[in-house]
CSV table of C-alpha atoms in Angstrom, one decimal:
chain,number,residue,atom,x,y,z
A,206,THR,CA,-16.4,-12.5,1.1
A,207,ASN,CA,-16.7,-15.9,-0.6
A,208,MET,CA,-19.2,-14.5,-3.1
A,209,LEU,CA,-17.0,-11.5,-3.9
A,210,ALA,CA,-14.0,-13.7,-4.3
A,211,GLY,CA,-16.0,-16.0,-6.7
A,212,ILE,CA,-17.3,-13.1,-8.8
A,213,SER,CA,-13.9,-11.5,-9.1
A,214,HIS,CA,-12.3,-14.8,-10.1
A,215,ASP,CA,-15.0,-15.9,-12.6
A,216,LEU,CA,-15.2,-12.5,-14.4
A,217,ARG,CA,-11.5,-12.8,-15.4
A,218,THR,CA,-12.2,-15.4,-18.1
A,219,PRO,CA,-14.9,-13.4,-20.0
A,220,LEU,CA,-12.8,-10.3,-19.7
A,221,THR,CA,-9.9,-12.1,-21.3
A,222,ARG,CA,-12.1,-13.2,-24.2
A,223,MET,CA,-13.4,-9.7,-24.6
A,224,ARG,CA,-9.9,-8.3,-24.7
A,225,LEU,CA,-8.8,-10.8,-27.5
A,226,THR,CA,-12.0,-9.9,-29.5
A,227,ALA,CA,-11.4,-6.2,-29.0
A,228,GLU,CA,-7.9,-6.4,-30.4
A,229,MET,CA,-9.2,-7.7,-33.7
A,230,LEU,CA,-11.7,-4.8,-34.3
A,231,PRO,CA,-10.9,-2.7,-37.4
A,232,ASP,CA,-11.9,0.6,-35.9
A,233,ASP,CA,-8.9,2.0,-34.1
A,234,PHE,CA,-10.9,4.5,-31.9
A,235,PHE,CA,-13.5,1.9,-30.9
A,236,ARG,CA,-10.8,-0.8,-30.3
A,237,GLU,CA,-8.7,1.4,-28.0
A,238,GLY,CA,-11.7,2.6,-26.0
A,239,LEU,CA,-13.0,-0.9,-25.5
A,240,ILE,CA,-9.5,-2.2,-24.4
A,241,TYR,CA,-9.2,0.8,-22.0
A,242,ASP,CA,-12.5,-0.1,-20.4
A,243,ILE,CA,-11.6,-3.8,-20.1
A,244,GLU,CA,-8.3,-3.0,-18.5
A,245,ASP,CA,-10.1,-0.7,-16.1
A,246,MET,CA,-12.5,-3.5,-15.2
A,247,ASP,CA,-9.6,-5.9,-14.7
A,248,ALA,CA,-7.9,-3.4,-12.4
A,249,ILE,CA,-11.1,-3.0,-10.3
A,250,LEU,CA,-11.3,-6.8,-9.9
A,251,GLU,CA,-7.7,-6.8,-8.8
A,252,GLN,CA,-8.6,-4.2,-6.2
A,253,PHE,CA,-11.4,-6.4,-4.9
A,254,ILE,CA,-9.1,-9.4,-4.5
A,255,SER,CA,-6.4,-7.3,-2.9
A,256,PHE,CA,-8.9,-5.9,-0.4
A,257,MET,CA,-10.0,-9.3,0.6
A,258,LYS,CA,-6.4,-10.5,1.2
A,259,ASP,CA,-5.6,-8.4,4.3
A,260,GLY,CA,-2.1,-9.8,4.6
A,261,SER,CA,-2.6,-11.2,8.1
A,262,ASP,CA,-1.0,-14.5,7.0
A,263,GLU,CA,2.2,-12.8,6.0
A,264,PRO,CA,5.0,-13.0,8.6
A,265,VAL,CA,6.6,-9.8,9.9
A,266,ARG,CA,10.3,-9.6,8.8
A,267,LEU,CA,13.2,-7.2,9.3
A,268,THR,CA,13.1,-5.4,6.0
A,269,ASN,CA,15.2,-2.7,4.2
A,270,LEU,CA,12.7,-0.1,2.9
A,271,ASP,CA,15.1,1.3,0.4
A,272,THR,CA,14.8,-2.0,-1.5
A,273,ILE,CA,11.0,-1.8,-1.7
A,274,PHE,CA,11.0,1.8,-2.8
A,275,LYS,CA,13.6,1.2,-5.5
A,276,GLU,CA,11.6,-1.8,-6.9
A,277,ILE,CA,8.5,0.4,-7.0
A,278,MET,CA,10.3,3.3,-8.8
A,279,VAL,CA,11.6,0.8,-11.4
A,280,GLN,CA,8.2,-0.7,-11.8
A,281,PHE,CA,6.5,2.7,-12.5
A,282,ALA,CA,9.3,4.1,-14.8
A,283,PRO,CA,9.3,6.5,-16.5
A,284,MET,CA,7.3,8.3,-13.7
A,285,LYS,CA,9.2,11.0,-12.0
A,286,PHE,CA,9.9,10.4,-8.3
A,287,VAL,CA,11.5,12.4,-5.5
A,288,TYR,CA,12.6,9.9,-2.9
A,289,GLN,CA,13.8,10.9,0.6
A,290,SER,CA,14.7,8.5,3.4
A,291,ASP,CA,16.6,8.6,6.7
A,292,CYS,CA,15.6,5.0,7.5
A,293,ASP,CA,19.1,3.5,7.4
A,294,LYS,CA,18.2,0.3,9.2
A,295,THR,CA,15.9,-2.7,8.7
A,296,VAL,CA,12.5,-2.4,10.2
A,297,PRO,CA,9.9,-5.0,11.3
A,298,ILE,CA,7.1,-5.0,8.7
A,299,ARG,CA,5.1,-7.3,6.4
A,300,PRO,CA,7.1,-6.4,3.3
A,301,LEU,CA,4.6,-7.6,0.6
A,302,SER,CA,1.7,-5.8,2.4
A,303,ILE,CA,3.8,-2.6,2.7
A,304,LYS,CA,4.8,-2.7,-0.9
A,305,ARG,CA,1.1,-3.2,-1.9
A,306,PHE,CA,-0.1,-0.1,0.0
A,307,ILE,CA,2.8,2.0,-1.5
A,308,ILE,CA,1.8,0.8,-5.0
A,309,ASN,CA,-1.8,1.7,-4.4
A,310,LEU,CA,-0.8,5.2,-3.3
A,311,VAL,CA,1.6,5.6,-6.3
A,312,ASN,CA,-1.2,4.4,-8.6
A,313,ASN,CA,-3.4,7.2,-7.2
A,314,THR,CA,-0.8,9.8,-7.8
A,315,ASN,CA,-0.3,8.5,-11.4
A,316,ARG,CA,-4.0,8.5,-12.1
A,317,TYR,CA,-5.2,11.7,-10.4
A,318,GLY,CA,-2.1,13.8,-9.6
A,319,LYS,CA,0.5,15.6,-11.6
A,320,PRO,CA,4.2,15.0,-11.9
A,321,GLN,CA,6.2,14.6,-9.8
A,322,THR,CA,5.5,12.1,-7.0
A,323,TYR,CA,7.2,12.5,-3.7
A,324,LEU,CA,8.1,9.4,-1.6
A,325,SER,CA,9.6,9.5,1.9
A,326,ALA,CA,10.4,7.1,4.8
A,327,THR,CA,11.5,8.5,8.1
A,328,ILE,CA,11.8,7.2,11.7
A,329,VAL,CA,10.5,9.6,14.4
A,330,PRO,CA,10.1,9.4,18.2
A,331,THR,CA,6.8,8.0,19.5
A,332,PHE,CA,5.3,7.0,22.8
A,333,THR,CA,3.1,4.2,21.5
A,334,GLU,CA,3.3,0.7,23.1
A,335,THR,CA,3.2,-2.4,21.0
A,336,GLU,CA,3.7,-6.1,21.6
A,337,ILE,CA,6.2,-7.4,19.0
A,338,THR,CA,9.4,-9.4,19.1
A,339,VAL,CA,12.2,-10.1,16.6
A,340,ASP,CA,14.6,-12.9,15.8
A,341,LYS,CA,17.3,-12.5,13.1
A,342,GLU,CA,14.8,-12.6,10.3
A,343,VAL,CA,11.2,-13.2,11.4
A,344,VAL,CA,9.2,-11.1,13.8
A,345,SER,CA,6.4,-12.6,15.9
A,346,GLU,CA,3.7,-10.7,17.8
A,347,ASN,CA,2.2,-11.2,21.3
A,348,ASP,CA,5.4,-12.9,22.6
A,349,MET,CA,7.1,-10.3,24.7
A,350,ASN,CA,6.2,-6.7,25.6
A,351,LYS,CA,8.4,-3.9,24.1
A,352,GLU,CA,7.9,-0.2,24.3
A,353,ALA,CA,7.9,1.3,20.9
A,354,GLN,CA,9.8,4.6,21.3
A,355,GLU,CA,10.0,5.1,17.5
A,356,GLN,CA,7.6,5.1,14.6
A,357,LEU,CA,8.1,4.6,10.9
A,358,VAL,CA,6.4,7.2,8.8
A,359,ILE,CA,5.9,6.5,5.1
A,360,CYS,CA,4.5,9.3,2.9
A,361,VAL,CA,3.4,9.5,-0.7
A,362,ARG,CA,2.4,12.9,-2.2
A,363,ASP,CA,1.2,14.0,-5.6
A,364,CYS,CA,1.2,17.4,-7.2
A,365,GLY,CA,-2.5,17.4,-8.2
A,366,ASP,CA,-5.4,19.5,-6.9
A,367,GLY,CA,-5.9,17.6,-3.6
A,368,VAL,CA,-9.2,16.6,-2.0
A,369,ALA,CA,-11.9,18.8,-0.4
A,370,GLU,CA,-11.1,19.1,3.3
A,371,ASP,CA,-14.5,17.7,4.3
A,372,GLN,CA,-13.8,14.5,2.2
A,373,LEU,CA,-10.4,13.6,3.6
A,374,GLU,CA,-11.7,11.3,6.3
A,375,ARG,CA,-14.4,9.8,4.2
A,376,ILE,CA,-12.2,8.6,1.3
A,377,MET,CA,-10.4,6.2,3.6
A,378,GLN,CA,-13.6,4.0,3.8
A,379,PRO,CA,-14.3,1.1,1.3
A,380,PHE,CA,-16.0,2.3,-1.9
A,381,GLU,CA,-15.9,5.9,-0.9
A,382,ARG,CA,-14.2,8.3,-3.2
A,383,GLY,CA,-13.5,12.0,-3.4
A,384,GLU,CA,-14.7,14.6,-5.9
A,385,THR,CA,-15.0,13.8,-9.6
A,386,ALA,CA,-11.6,15.1,-10.4
A,387,ARG,CA,-10.0,12.2,-8.5
A,388,THR,CA,-12.6,9.5,-9.3
A,389,THR,CA,-12.7,9.0,-13.1
A,390,GLN,CA,-11.7,5.4,-12.6
A,391,GLY,CA,-11.2,2.8,-9.9
A,392,SER,CA,-13.1,0.9,-7.4
A,393,GLY,CA,-12.8,3.2,-4.4
A,394,LEU,CA,-10.8,0.6,-2.5
A,395,GLY,CA,-7.3,1.8,-2.9
A,396,LEU,CA,-7.1,3.9,0.2
A,397,ALA,CA,-9.2,1.4,2.1
A,398,ILE,CA,-6.6,-1.2,1.4
A,399,VAL,CA,-3.9,1.2,2.7
A,400,ASN,CA,-6.0,1.7,5.9
A,401,ARG,CA,-6.4,-2.0,6.4
A,402,ILE,CA,-2.7,-2.7,6.0
A,403,ALA,CA,-1.8,0.1,8.4
A,404,GLY,CA,-4.1,-1.4,11.0
A,405,LEU,CA,-2.5,-4.7,10.5
A,406,HIS,CA,0.8,-3.0,11.5
A,407,HIS,CA,-0.9,-1.3,14.5
A,408,GLY,CA,-0.5,2.0,12.6
A,409,LYS,CA,-2.7,4.7,11.4
A,410,VAL,CA,-3.2,6.7,8.1
A,411,GLU,CA,-3.3,10.4,7.7
A,412,ALA,CA,-4.6,12.0,4.5
A,413,THR,CA,-3.9,15.8,4.2
A,414,ASN,CA,-3.7,18.4,1.5
A,415,HIS,CA,0.0,19.4,1.3
A,416,PRO,CA,0.8,23.2,1.7
A,417,HIS,CA,2.6,23.1,-1.7
A,418,GLY,CA,-0.3,21.3,-3.4
A,419,GLY,CA,-1.5,17.8,-3.9
A,420,LEU,CA,-2.8,15.0,-1.7
A,421,GLN,CA,-0.4,13.6,0.9
A,422,VAL,CA,-1.0,10.2,2.5
A,423,CYS,CA,1.2,9.2,5.4
A,424,VAL,CA,1.2,5.9,7.3
A,425,ARG,CA,2.6,5.8,10.9
A,426,ILE,CA,3.7,2.4,12.1
A,427,PRO,CA,5.0,1.9,15.7
A,428,LEU,CA,8.4,0.2,15.9
A,429,ILE,CA,10.0,-1.7,18.8
A,430,SER,CA,12.7,0.4,20.4
A,431,LYS,CA,15.4,-2.2,20.9
A,432,VAL,CA,16.1,-5.9,20.7
A,433,THR,CA,18.9,-7.1,23.0
A,434,ASP,CA,21.2,-10.1,22.4
A,435,GLU,CA,19.5,-11.7,25.4
A,436,ASP,CA,16.1,-11.2,23.7
A,437,THR,CA,17.3,-12.7,20.4
A,438,ALA,CA,18.8,-15.7,22.3
A,439,VAL,CA,15.4,-16.3,24.0
A,440,ILE,CA,13.5,-16.1,20.8
A,441,ASN,CA,15.9,-18.3,18.9
A,442,THR,CA,15.7,-20.9,21.6
A,443,LYS,CA,11.9,-20.8,21.2
A,444,VAL,CA,12.2,-21.3,17.5
A,445,LEU,CA,14.6,-24.2,17.9
A,446,SER,CA,12.4,-25.9,20.5
A,447,ASN,CA,9.4,-25.6,18.2
């Protein structure tokens, strides 16, 4: 991990010099091709760094998902999105990590899929148990037992050609990628990062070919069922005592 972090960091400086040199080349075709390759290399390094930062040091907070999705849609404008959500309440997640995995999935749809991109966030019943507690802003784990009777489901779908059925499970692993149509660029870490972040939230990832075309990736995250006023009082007392 330390070696990969060092390599990723140290390569940034020569890549920056190469970019500056490339921009001064007189041949338009050669210049644009070289800049494209440099940007691709820089993006791969960013994926390496992102993969190493698993987000475990980020606190879980009650978060409005609509805010995250709106920020991402603005960031990727003028991409066309169809966003559907019935998640009308705040949910306990690591917001930066969740935003990172959604961005990775949107990047995949932008690179390999076809317009338009479908985004959705829903809350559905579940019978999974998790250990997680909430105060007014910060959520801490392994404090009190709660039964998660609901799960958050976040899905991102493109309108491309999808992935061969026998490769759907394999593409979730680090450095593994699907067929050539979906792997012209990139490090093969995008979906692995999504898988790691899902695991950090005690969730799981499902990659399927949508019946109407395109690859759909859904992340299912168990949610605590309810936090009573008494629970909040107990947790706030612990926070004050600490």
